[in-house]
XYZ file of C-alpha atoms in Angstrom:
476
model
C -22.561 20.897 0.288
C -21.076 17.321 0.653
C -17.068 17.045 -0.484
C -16.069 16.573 -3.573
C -13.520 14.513 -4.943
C -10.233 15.452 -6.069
C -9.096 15.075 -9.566
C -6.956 12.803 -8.440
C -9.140 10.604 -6.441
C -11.843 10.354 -9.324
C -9.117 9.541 -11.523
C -8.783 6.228 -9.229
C -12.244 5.928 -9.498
C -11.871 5.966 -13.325
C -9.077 3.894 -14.201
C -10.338 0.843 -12.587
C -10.673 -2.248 -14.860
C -12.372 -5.419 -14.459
C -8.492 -6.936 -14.136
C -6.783 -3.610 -12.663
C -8.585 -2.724 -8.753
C -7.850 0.716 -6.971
C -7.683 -0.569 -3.131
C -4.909 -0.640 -1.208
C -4.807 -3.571 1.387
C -3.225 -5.918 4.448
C -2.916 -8.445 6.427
C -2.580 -8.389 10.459
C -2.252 -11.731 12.004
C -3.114 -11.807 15.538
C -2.238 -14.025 18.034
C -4.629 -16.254 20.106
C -7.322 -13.853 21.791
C -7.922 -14.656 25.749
C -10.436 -16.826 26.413
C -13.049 -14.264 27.467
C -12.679 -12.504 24.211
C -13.765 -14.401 21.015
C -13.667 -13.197 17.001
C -17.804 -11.735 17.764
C -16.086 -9.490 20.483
C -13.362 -8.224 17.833
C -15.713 -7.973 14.404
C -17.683 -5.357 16.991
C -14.642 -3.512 18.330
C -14.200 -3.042 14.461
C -17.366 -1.826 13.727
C -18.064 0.489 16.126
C -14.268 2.268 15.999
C -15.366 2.840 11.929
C -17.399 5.709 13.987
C -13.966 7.560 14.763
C -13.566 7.783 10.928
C -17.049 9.293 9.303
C -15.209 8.909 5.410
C -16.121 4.901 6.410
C -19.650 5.458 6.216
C -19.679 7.447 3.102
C -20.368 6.412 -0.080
C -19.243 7.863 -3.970
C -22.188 9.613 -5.797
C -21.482 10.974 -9.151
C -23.359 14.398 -10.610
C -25.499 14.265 -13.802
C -23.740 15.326 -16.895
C -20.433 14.864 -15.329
C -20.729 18.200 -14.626
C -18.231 17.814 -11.625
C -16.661 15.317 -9.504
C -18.106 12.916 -7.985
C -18.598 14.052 -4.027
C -18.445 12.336 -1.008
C -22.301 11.661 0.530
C -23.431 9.888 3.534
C -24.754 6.488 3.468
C -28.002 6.417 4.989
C -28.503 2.290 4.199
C -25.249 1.477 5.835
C -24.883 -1.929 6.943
C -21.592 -2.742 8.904
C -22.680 -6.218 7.876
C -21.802 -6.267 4.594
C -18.420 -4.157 5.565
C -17.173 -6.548 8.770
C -17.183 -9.671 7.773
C -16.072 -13.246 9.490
C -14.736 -15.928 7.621
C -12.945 -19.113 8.640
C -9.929 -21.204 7.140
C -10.425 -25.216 7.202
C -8.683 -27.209 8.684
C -5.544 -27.197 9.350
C -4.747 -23.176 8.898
C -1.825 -23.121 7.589
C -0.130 -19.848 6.298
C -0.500 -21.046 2.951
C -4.322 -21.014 3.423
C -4.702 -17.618 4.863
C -2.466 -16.440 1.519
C -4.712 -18.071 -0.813
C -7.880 -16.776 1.389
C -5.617 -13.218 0.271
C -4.942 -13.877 -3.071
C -9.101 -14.648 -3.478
C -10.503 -11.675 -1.628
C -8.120 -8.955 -2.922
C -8.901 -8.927 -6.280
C -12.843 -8.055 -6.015
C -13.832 -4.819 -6.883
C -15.665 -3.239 -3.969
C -19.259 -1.881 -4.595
C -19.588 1.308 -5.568
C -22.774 1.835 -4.767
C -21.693 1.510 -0.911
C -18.223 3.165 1.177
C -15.520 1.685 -0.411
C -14.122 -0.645 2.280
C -14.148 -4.057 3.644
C -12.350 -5.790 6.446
C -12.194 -9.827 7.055
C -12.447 -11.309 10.339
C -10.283 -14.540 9.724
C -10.617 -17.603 12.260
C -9.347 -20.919 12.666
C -5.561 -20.350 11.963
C -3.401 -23.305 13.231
C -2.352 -21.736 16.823
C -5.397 -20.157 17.705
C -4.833 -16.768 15.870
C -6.474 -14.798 13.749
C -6.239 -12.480 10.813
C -7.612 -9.757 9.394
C -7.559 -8.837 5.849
C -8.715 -5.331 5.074
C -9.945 -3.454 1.819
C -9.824 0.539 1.442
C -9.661 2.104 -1.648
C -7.437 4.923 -3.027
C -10.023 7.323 -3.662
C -10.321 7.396 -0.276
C -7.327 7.287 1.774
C -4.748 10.769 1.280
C -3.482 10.932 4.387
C -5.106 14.198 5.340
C -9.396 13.715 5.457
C -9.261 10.041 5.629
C -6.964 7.153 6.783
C -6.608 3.741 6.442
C -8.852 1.449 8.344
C -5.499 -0.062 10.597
C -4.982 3.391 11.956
C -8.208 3.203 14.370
C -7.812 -0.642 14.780
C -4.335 -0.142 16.641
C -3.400 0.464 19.924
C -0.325 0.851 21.669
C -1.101 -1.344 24.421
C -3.999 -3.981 25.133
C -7.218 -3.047 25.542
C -10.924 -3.548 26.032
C -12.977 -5.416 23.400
C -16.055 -3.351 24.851
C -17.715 -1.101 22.297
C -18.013 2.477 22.106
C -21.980 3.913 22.051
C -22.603 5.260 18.012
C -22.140 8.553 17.552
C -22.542 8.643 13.491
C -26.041 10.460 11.913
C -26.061 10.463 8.293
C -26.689 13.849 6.874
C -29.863 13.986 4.186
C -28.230 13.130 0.692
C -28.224 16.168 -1.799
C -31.266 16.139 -4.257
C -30.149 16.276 -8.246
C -30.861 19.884 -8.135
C -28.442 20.277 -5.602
C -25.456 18.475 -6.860
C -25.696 20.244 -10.596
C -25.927 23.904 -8.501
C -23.096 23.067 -6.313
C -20.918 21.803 -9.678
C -21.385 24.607 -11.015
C -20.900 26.921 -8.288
C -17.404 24.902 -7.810
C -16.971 25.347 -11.584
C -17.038 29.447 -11.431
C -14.735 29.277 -8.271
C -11.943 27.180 -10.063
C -12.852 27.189 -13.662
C -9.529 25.604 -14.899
C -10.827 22.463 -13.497
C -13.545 22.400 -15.569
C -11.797 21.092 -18.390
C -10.480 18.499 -16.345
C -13.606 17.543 -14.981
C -14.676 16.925 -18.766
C -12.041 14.958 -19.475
C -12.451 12.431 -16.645
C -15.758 12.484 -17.305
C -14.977 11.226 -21.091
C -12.911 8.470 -19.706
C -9.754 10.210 -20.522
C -8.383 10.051 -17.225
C -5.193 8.245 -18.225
C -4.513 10.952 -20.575
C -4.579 13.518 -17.569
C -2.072 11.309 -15.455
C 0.407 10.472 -18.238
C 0.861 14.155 -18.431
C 0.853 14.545 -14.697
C 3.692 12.454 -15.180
C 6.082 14.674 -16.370
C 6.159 17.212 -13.526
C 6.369 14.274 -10.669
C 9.828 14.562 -9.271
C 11.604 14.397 -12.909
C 10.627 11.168 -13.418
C 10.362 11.611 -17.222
C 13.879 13.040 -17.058
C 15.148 10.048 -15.389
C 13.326 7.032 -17.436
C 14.783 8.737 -20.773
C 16.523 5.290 -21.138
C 15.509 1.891 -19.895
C 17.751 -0.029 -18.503
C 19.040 -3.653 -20.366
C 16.838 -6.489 -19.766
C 14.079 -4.709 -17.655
C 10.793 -5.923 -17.449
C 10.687 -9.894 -19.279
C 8.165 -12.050 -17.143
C 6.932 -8.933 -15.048
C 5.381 -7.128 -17.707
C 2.418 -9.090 -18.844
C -1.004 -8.139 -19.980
C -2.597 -8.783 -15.677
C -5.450 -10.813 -15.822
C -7.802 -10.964 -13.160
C -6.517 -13.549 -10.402
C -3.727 -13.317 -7.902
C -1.220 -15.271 -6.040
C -0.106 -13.418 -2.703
C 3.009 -14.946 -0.664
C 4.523 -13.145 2.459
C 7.988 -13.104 3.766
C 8.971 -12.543 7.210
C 12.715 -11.727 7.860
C 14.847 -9.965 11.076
C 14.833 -6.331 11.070
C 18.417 -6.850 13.065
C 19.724 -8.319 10.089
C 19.450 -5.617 7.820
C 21.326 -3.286 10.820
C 24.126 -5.698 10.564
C 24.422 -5.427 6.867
C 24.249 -1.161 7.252
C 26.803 -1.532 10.395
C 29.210 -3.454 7.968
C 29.197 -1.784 4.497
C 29.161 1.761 6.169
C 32.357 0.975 7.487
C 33.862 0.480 4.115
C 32.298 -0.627 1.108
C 28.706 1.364 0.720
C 29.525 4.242 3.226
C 26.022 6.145 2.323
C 23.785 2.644 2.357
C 20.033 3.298 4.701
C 18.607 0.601 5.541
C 15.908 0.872 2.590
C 18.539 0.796 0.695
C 19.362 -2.761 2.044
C 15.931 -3.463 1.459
C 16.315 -2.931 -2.236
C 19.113 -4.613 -2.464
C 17.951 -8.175 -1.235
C 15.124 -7.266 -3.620
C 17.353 -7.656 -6.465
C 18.941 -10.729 -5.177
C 15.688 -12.427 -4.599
C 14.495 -11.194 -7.926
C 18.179 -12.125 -9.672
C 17.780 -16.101 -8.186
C 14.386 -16.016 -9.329
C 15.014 -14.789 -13.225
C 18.023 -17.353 -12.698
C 15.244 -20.087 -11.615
C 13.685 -19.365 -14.881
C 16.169 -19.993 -16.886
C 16.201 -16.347 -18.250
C 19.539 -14.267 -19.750
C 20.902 -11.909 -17.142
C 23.731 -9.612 -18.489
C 25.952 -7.120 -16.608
C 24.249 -4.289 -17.206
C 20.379 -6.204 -16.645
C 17.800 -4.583 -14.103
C 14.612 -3.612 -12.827
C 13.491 -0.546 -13.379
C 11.243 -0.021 -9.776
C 9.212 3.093 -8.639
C 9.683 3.414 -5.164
C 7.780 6.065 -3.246
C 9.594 7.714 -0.363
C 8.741 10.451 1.978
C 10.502 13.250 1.510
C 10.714 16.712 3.069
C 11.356 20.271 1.367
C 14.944 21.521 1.974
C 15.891 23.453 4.715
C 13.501 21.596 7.228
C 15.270 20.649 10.092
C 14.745 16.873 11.445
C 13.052 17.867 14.844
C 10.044 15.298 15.167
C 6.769 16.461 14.105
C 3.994 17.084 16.689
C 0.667 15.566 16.754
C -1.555 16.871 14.402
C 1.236 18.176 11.991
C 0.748 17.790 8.458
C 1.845 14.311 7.083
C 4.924 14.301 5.372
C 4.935 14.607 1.110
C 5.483 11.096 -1.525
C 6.970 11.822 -4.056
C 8.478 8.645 -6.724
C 11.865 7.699 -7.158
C 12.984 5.008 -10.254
C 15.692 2.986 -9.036
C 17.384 0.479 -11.002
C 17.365 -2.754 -9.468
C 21.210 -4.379 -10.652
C 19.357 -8.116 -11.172
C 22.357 -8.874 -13.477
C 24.978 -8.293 -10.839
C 26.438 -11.293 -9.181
C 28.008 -9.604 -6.214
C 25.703 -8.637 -3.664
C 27.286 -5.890 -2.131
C 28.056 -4.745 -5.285
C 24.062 -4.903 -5.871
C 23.897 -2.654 -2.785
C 26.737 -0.006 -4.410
C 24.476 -0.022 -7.831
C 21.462 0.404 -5.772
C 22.408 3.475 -3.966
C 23.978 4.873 -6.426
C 20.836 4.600 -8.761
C 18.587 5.859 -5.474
C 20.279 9.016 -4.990
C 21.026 9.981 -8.523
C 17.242 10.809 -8.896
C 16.592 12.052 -5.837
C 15.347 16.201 -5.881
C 14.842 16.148 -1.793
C 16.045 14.658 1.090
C 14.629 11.745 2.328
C 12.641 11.546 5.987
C 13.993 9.270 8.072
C 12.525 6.279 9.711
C 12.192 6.971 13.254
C 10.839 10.490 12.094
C 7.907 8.936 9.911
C 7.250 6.096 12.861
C 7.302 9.165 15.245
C 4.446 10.905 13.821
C 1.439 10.708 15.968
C -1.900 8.922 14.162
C 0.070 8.261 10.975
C 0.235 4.490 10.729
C 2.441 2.055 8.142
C -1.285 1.312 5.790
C -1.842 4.787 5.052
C 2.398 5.696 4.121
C 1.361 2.545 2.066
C -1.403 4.090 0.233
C -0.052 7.562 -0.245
C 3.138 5.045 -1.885
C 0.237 3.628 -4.658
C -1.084 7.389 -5.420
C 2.140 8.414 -6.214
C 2.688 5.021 -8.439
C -1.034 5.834 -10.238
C 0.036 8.973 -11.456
C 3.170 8.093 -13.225
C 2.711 6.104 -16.746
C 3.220 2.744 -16.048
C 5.479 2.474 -19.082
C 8.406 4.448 -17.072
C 9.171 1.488 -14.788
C 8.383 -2.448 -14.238
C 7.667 -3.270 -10.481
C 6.279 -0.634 -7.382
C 8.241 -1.414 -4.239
C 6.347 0.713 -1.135
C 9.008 0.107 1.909
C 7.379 1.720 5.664
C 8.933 1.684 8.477
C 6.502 0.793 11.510
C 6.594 1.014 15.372
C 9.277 -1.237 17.182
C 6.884 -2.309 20.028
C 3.871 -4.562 19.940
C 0.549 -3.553 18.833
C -3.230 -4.075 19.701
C -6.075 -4.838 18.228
C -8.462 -4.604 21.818
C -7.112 -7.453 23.950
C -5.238 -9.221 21.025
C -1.590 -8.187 19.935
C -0.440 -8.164 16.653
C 2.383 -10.819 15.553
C 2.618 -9.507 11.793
C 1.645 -7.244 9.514
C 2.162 -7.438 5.914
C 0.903 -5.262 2.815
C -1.234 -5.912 -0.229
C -0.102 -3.418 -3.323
C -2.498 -3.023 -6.006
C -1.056 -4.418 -9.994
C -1.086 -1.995 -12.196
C -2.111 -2.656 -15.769
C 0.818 -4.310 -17.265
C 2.625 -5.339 -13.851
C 2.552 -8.613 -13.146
C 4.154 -8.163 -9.191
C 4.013 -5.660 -6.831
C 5.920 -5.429 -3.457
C 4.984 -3.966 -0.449
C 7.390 -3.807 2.595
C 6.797 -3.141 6.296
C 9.301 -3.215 9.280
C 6.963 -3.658 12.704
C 8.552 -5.198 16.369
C 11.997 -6.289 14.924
C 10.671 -7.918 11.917
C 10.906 -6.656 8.118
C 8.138 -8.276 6.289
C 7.355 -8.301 2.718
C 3.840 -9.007 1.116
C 3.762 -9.975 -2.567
C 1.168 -9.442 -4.938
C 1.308 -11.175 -8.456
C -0.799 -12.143 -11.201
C -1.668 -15.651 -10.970
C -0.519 -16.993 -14.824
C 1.968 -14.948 -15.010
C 4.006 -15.831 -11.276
C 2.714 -19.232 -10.716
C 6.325 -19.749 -9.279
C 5.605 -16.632 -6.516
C 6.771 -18.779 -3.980
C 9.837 -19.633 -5.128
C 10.378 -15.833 -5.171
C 9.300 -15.651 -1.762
C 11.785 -17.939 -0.821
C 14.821 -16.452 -2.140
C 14.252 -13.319 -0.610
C 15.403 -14.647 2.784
C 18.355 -16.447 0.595
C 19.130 -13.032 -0.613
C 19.495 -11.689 2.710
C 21.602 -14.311 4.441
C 24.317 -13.920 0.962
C 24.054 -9.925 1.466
C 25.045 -10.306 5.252
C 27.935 -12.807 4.451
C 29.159 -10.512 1.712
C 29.234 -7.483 3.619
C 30.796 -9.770 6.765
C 33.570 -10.289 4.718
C 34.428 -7.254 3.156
C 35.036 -5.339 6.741
């Protein structure tokens, strides 16, 4: 019998509305490709490597009644056309063209009635380069039976664009018969999902993960009180267009500011700490911008999936193959109403580790392990957002440390990669954070009435940086 989705997964299946999509996604530029490779070679390299990954060339098909979740069947129509796609910018490519081209594409609902995935083959950026936007949604990316797309698109070091032979055969789809037997087969093996089942089936999936919500990492503990001033302009009713801006800043930079407050003034601070920190500058200058009343005591209430690992695990890398590491959520307080910024770093590691349960995996640990790429920690980050009630914080912040060497897509290497988070009903932003080849780079996702200022945001988050690293400079 085909697979059959999770309660979770169907639940992401479920709670999409025609403003609110389920698909996690990014953005890899590429440099200029040799001239014996062109964007043809590349849009085949990507089709043919969605054979490594048979999920890819699945599609969702529900069973009568609801009787069950929906399961997992093979598409026997599949056309990689309508999956790999090539586009082109006009003239003159600018980044602010390929972010619009983003903000445009992301917010489509993918057809359900094929796999859930896309991927745009972008030419005709200003230096030659190219970019490619992908689309995979949450029901289908956990990290264990399925990955994201990037994962089989990277290599380590350049490559062929020459294509692999197919090796996919679709299996014969279930008859009707079948799926209602195989429901209720499941149904006598686990019967306290078949209440659940129901329930999703009713449409009262959001029911299930508000009470999920309770039991995730004492989350409902820890947003007993909001904080002063959360929220304002980022909680909006979303409507159904987007703005998307990208940052790029030095990944050295945010060493420096560790190096200099661990000496003194923030003794415990990580570097995603430092991360969260010139959040709430960026986001403090941009309230400011506004015009908006900051107090003392204002913040953003974020939920910011880490990785974590159970206690009493040692920190020995993990070897290929091992199981990926857990997400669990974390609301941190982001001090917007603090003036000082290193006193925005104290408040924000104070408010990190006062929820935490577990320790937190390092970076070099989660870039260490093998086949695990940035997209998918990305992705595991927004299933761990979609199961908490949206009412216990304002913004989801997904930080992921990457590899510090270049990476390949065939021939071409990658100059940046940068993340596209999924709104959530009621968030007007969400933030998505990668660190790949000395670079930290942040990709912003916003509702288009609500941020049309997004790029002033996107400005001050370099602004933010460059005040943290004086501050801490001067306080060694």
């Amino acid at each position: 019998m085909p697979e059959r989705l999770s309660a979770l997964d169907a639940s992401f299946l479920y709670l999409e509305e025609r403003s609110v999509v389920m698909h996690i996604g990014s953005v890899m530029v590429l440099e200029r490709p040799p001239d014996d490779v062109d964007a043809g070679d590349l849009a085949r390299l990507i089709g043919a490597r969605v054979a490594y990954i048979p999920r890819y060339r699945q599609r969702v098909r529900t069973v009568p009644g609801h009787l069950g979740n929906p399961v997992w069947v093979d598409d026997e129509r599949f056309d990689l056309d309508l999956h790999v796609r090539r586009t082109a910018l006009p003239r003159p490519g600018t980044r602010d063209q390929l972010t619009e081209l983003v903000a445009r594409v992301q917010p489509r609902r993918l057809d359900r009635s094929r796999p859930l995935w896309e991927v745009y083959l972008v030419e005709g950026l200003e230096d030659g380069g190219l970019a490619i936007i992908t689309k995979t949604h949450q029901a289908m990316v956990d990290g264990r039976s399925a990955v994201d797309l990037g994962q089989v698109l990277w290599d380590d070091a350049p490559g062929s664009a020459a294509t692999p032979a197919p090796t996919f055969r679709p299996a014969p789809e279930p008859t009707l018969v079948e799926l209602v037997t195989g429901a209720v087969v499941d149904a006598v093996r686990r019967p306290p999902q078949v209440l659940e089942t129901l329930r999703t089936g009713l449409g009262d999936a959001r029911a299930g993960l508000r009470r999920a919500a309770g039991a995730a990492s004492g989350l409902a503990r820890a947003a007993s009180t909001a904080p002063a001033g959360s929220g304002g302009p980022l909680e909006v009713e979303v409507g159904e267009q987007r703005r998307y801006a990208v940052v790029d800043t030095a990944l050295e930079d945010y060493r420096r500011v560790r190096r200099a407050v661990r000496e003194g003034a923030v003794p415990g601070a990580e570097l995603h700490d430092v991360v969260l920190a010139v959040l709430a500058g960026a986001l403090r200058s941009w309230m400011l911008s506004r015009g908006l009343p900051l107090g003392p005591a204002s913040a953003v209430r974020a939920l910011v999936p880490l990785s974590v690992a159970a206690e009493g695990e040692d920190d020995a890398p993990r070897p290929a193959g091992a199981v990926p590491p857990q997400v669990e959520g974390h609301l941190v307080d982001l001090p917007v109403g603090e003036p000082d910024p290193v006193v925005r770093l104290q408040q924000v590691v104070f408010s990190a580790r006062r929820g935490e349960q577990r320790r937190r995996v390092g970076a070099r640990e989660l870039a260490g392990i093998a086949g695990f790429a940035p997209p998918t920690l990305h992705s595991l980050g927004v299933r761990v957002a979609g199961q908490v009630a949206h009412r216990l914080f304002t913004l989801v912040v997904t930080d992921v440390p990457g590899p510090q060497h270049p990476l390949y897509v065939g021939p071409v290497r990658m100059t940046g990669s940068y993340p596209v988070i999924p709104l959530l009903a009621g968030h007007a932003l969400a933030v998505g954070v990668n660190s790949y080849d000395g670079a930290v780079t942040f990709g912003l996702n916003a509702d288009r009435d609500a941020l049309p200022d997004l790029a002033v945001l996107a400005e001050c988050v370099p602004e933010a940086l460059a005040a943290l690293l004086d501050a801490a400079d001067g306080r060694r």
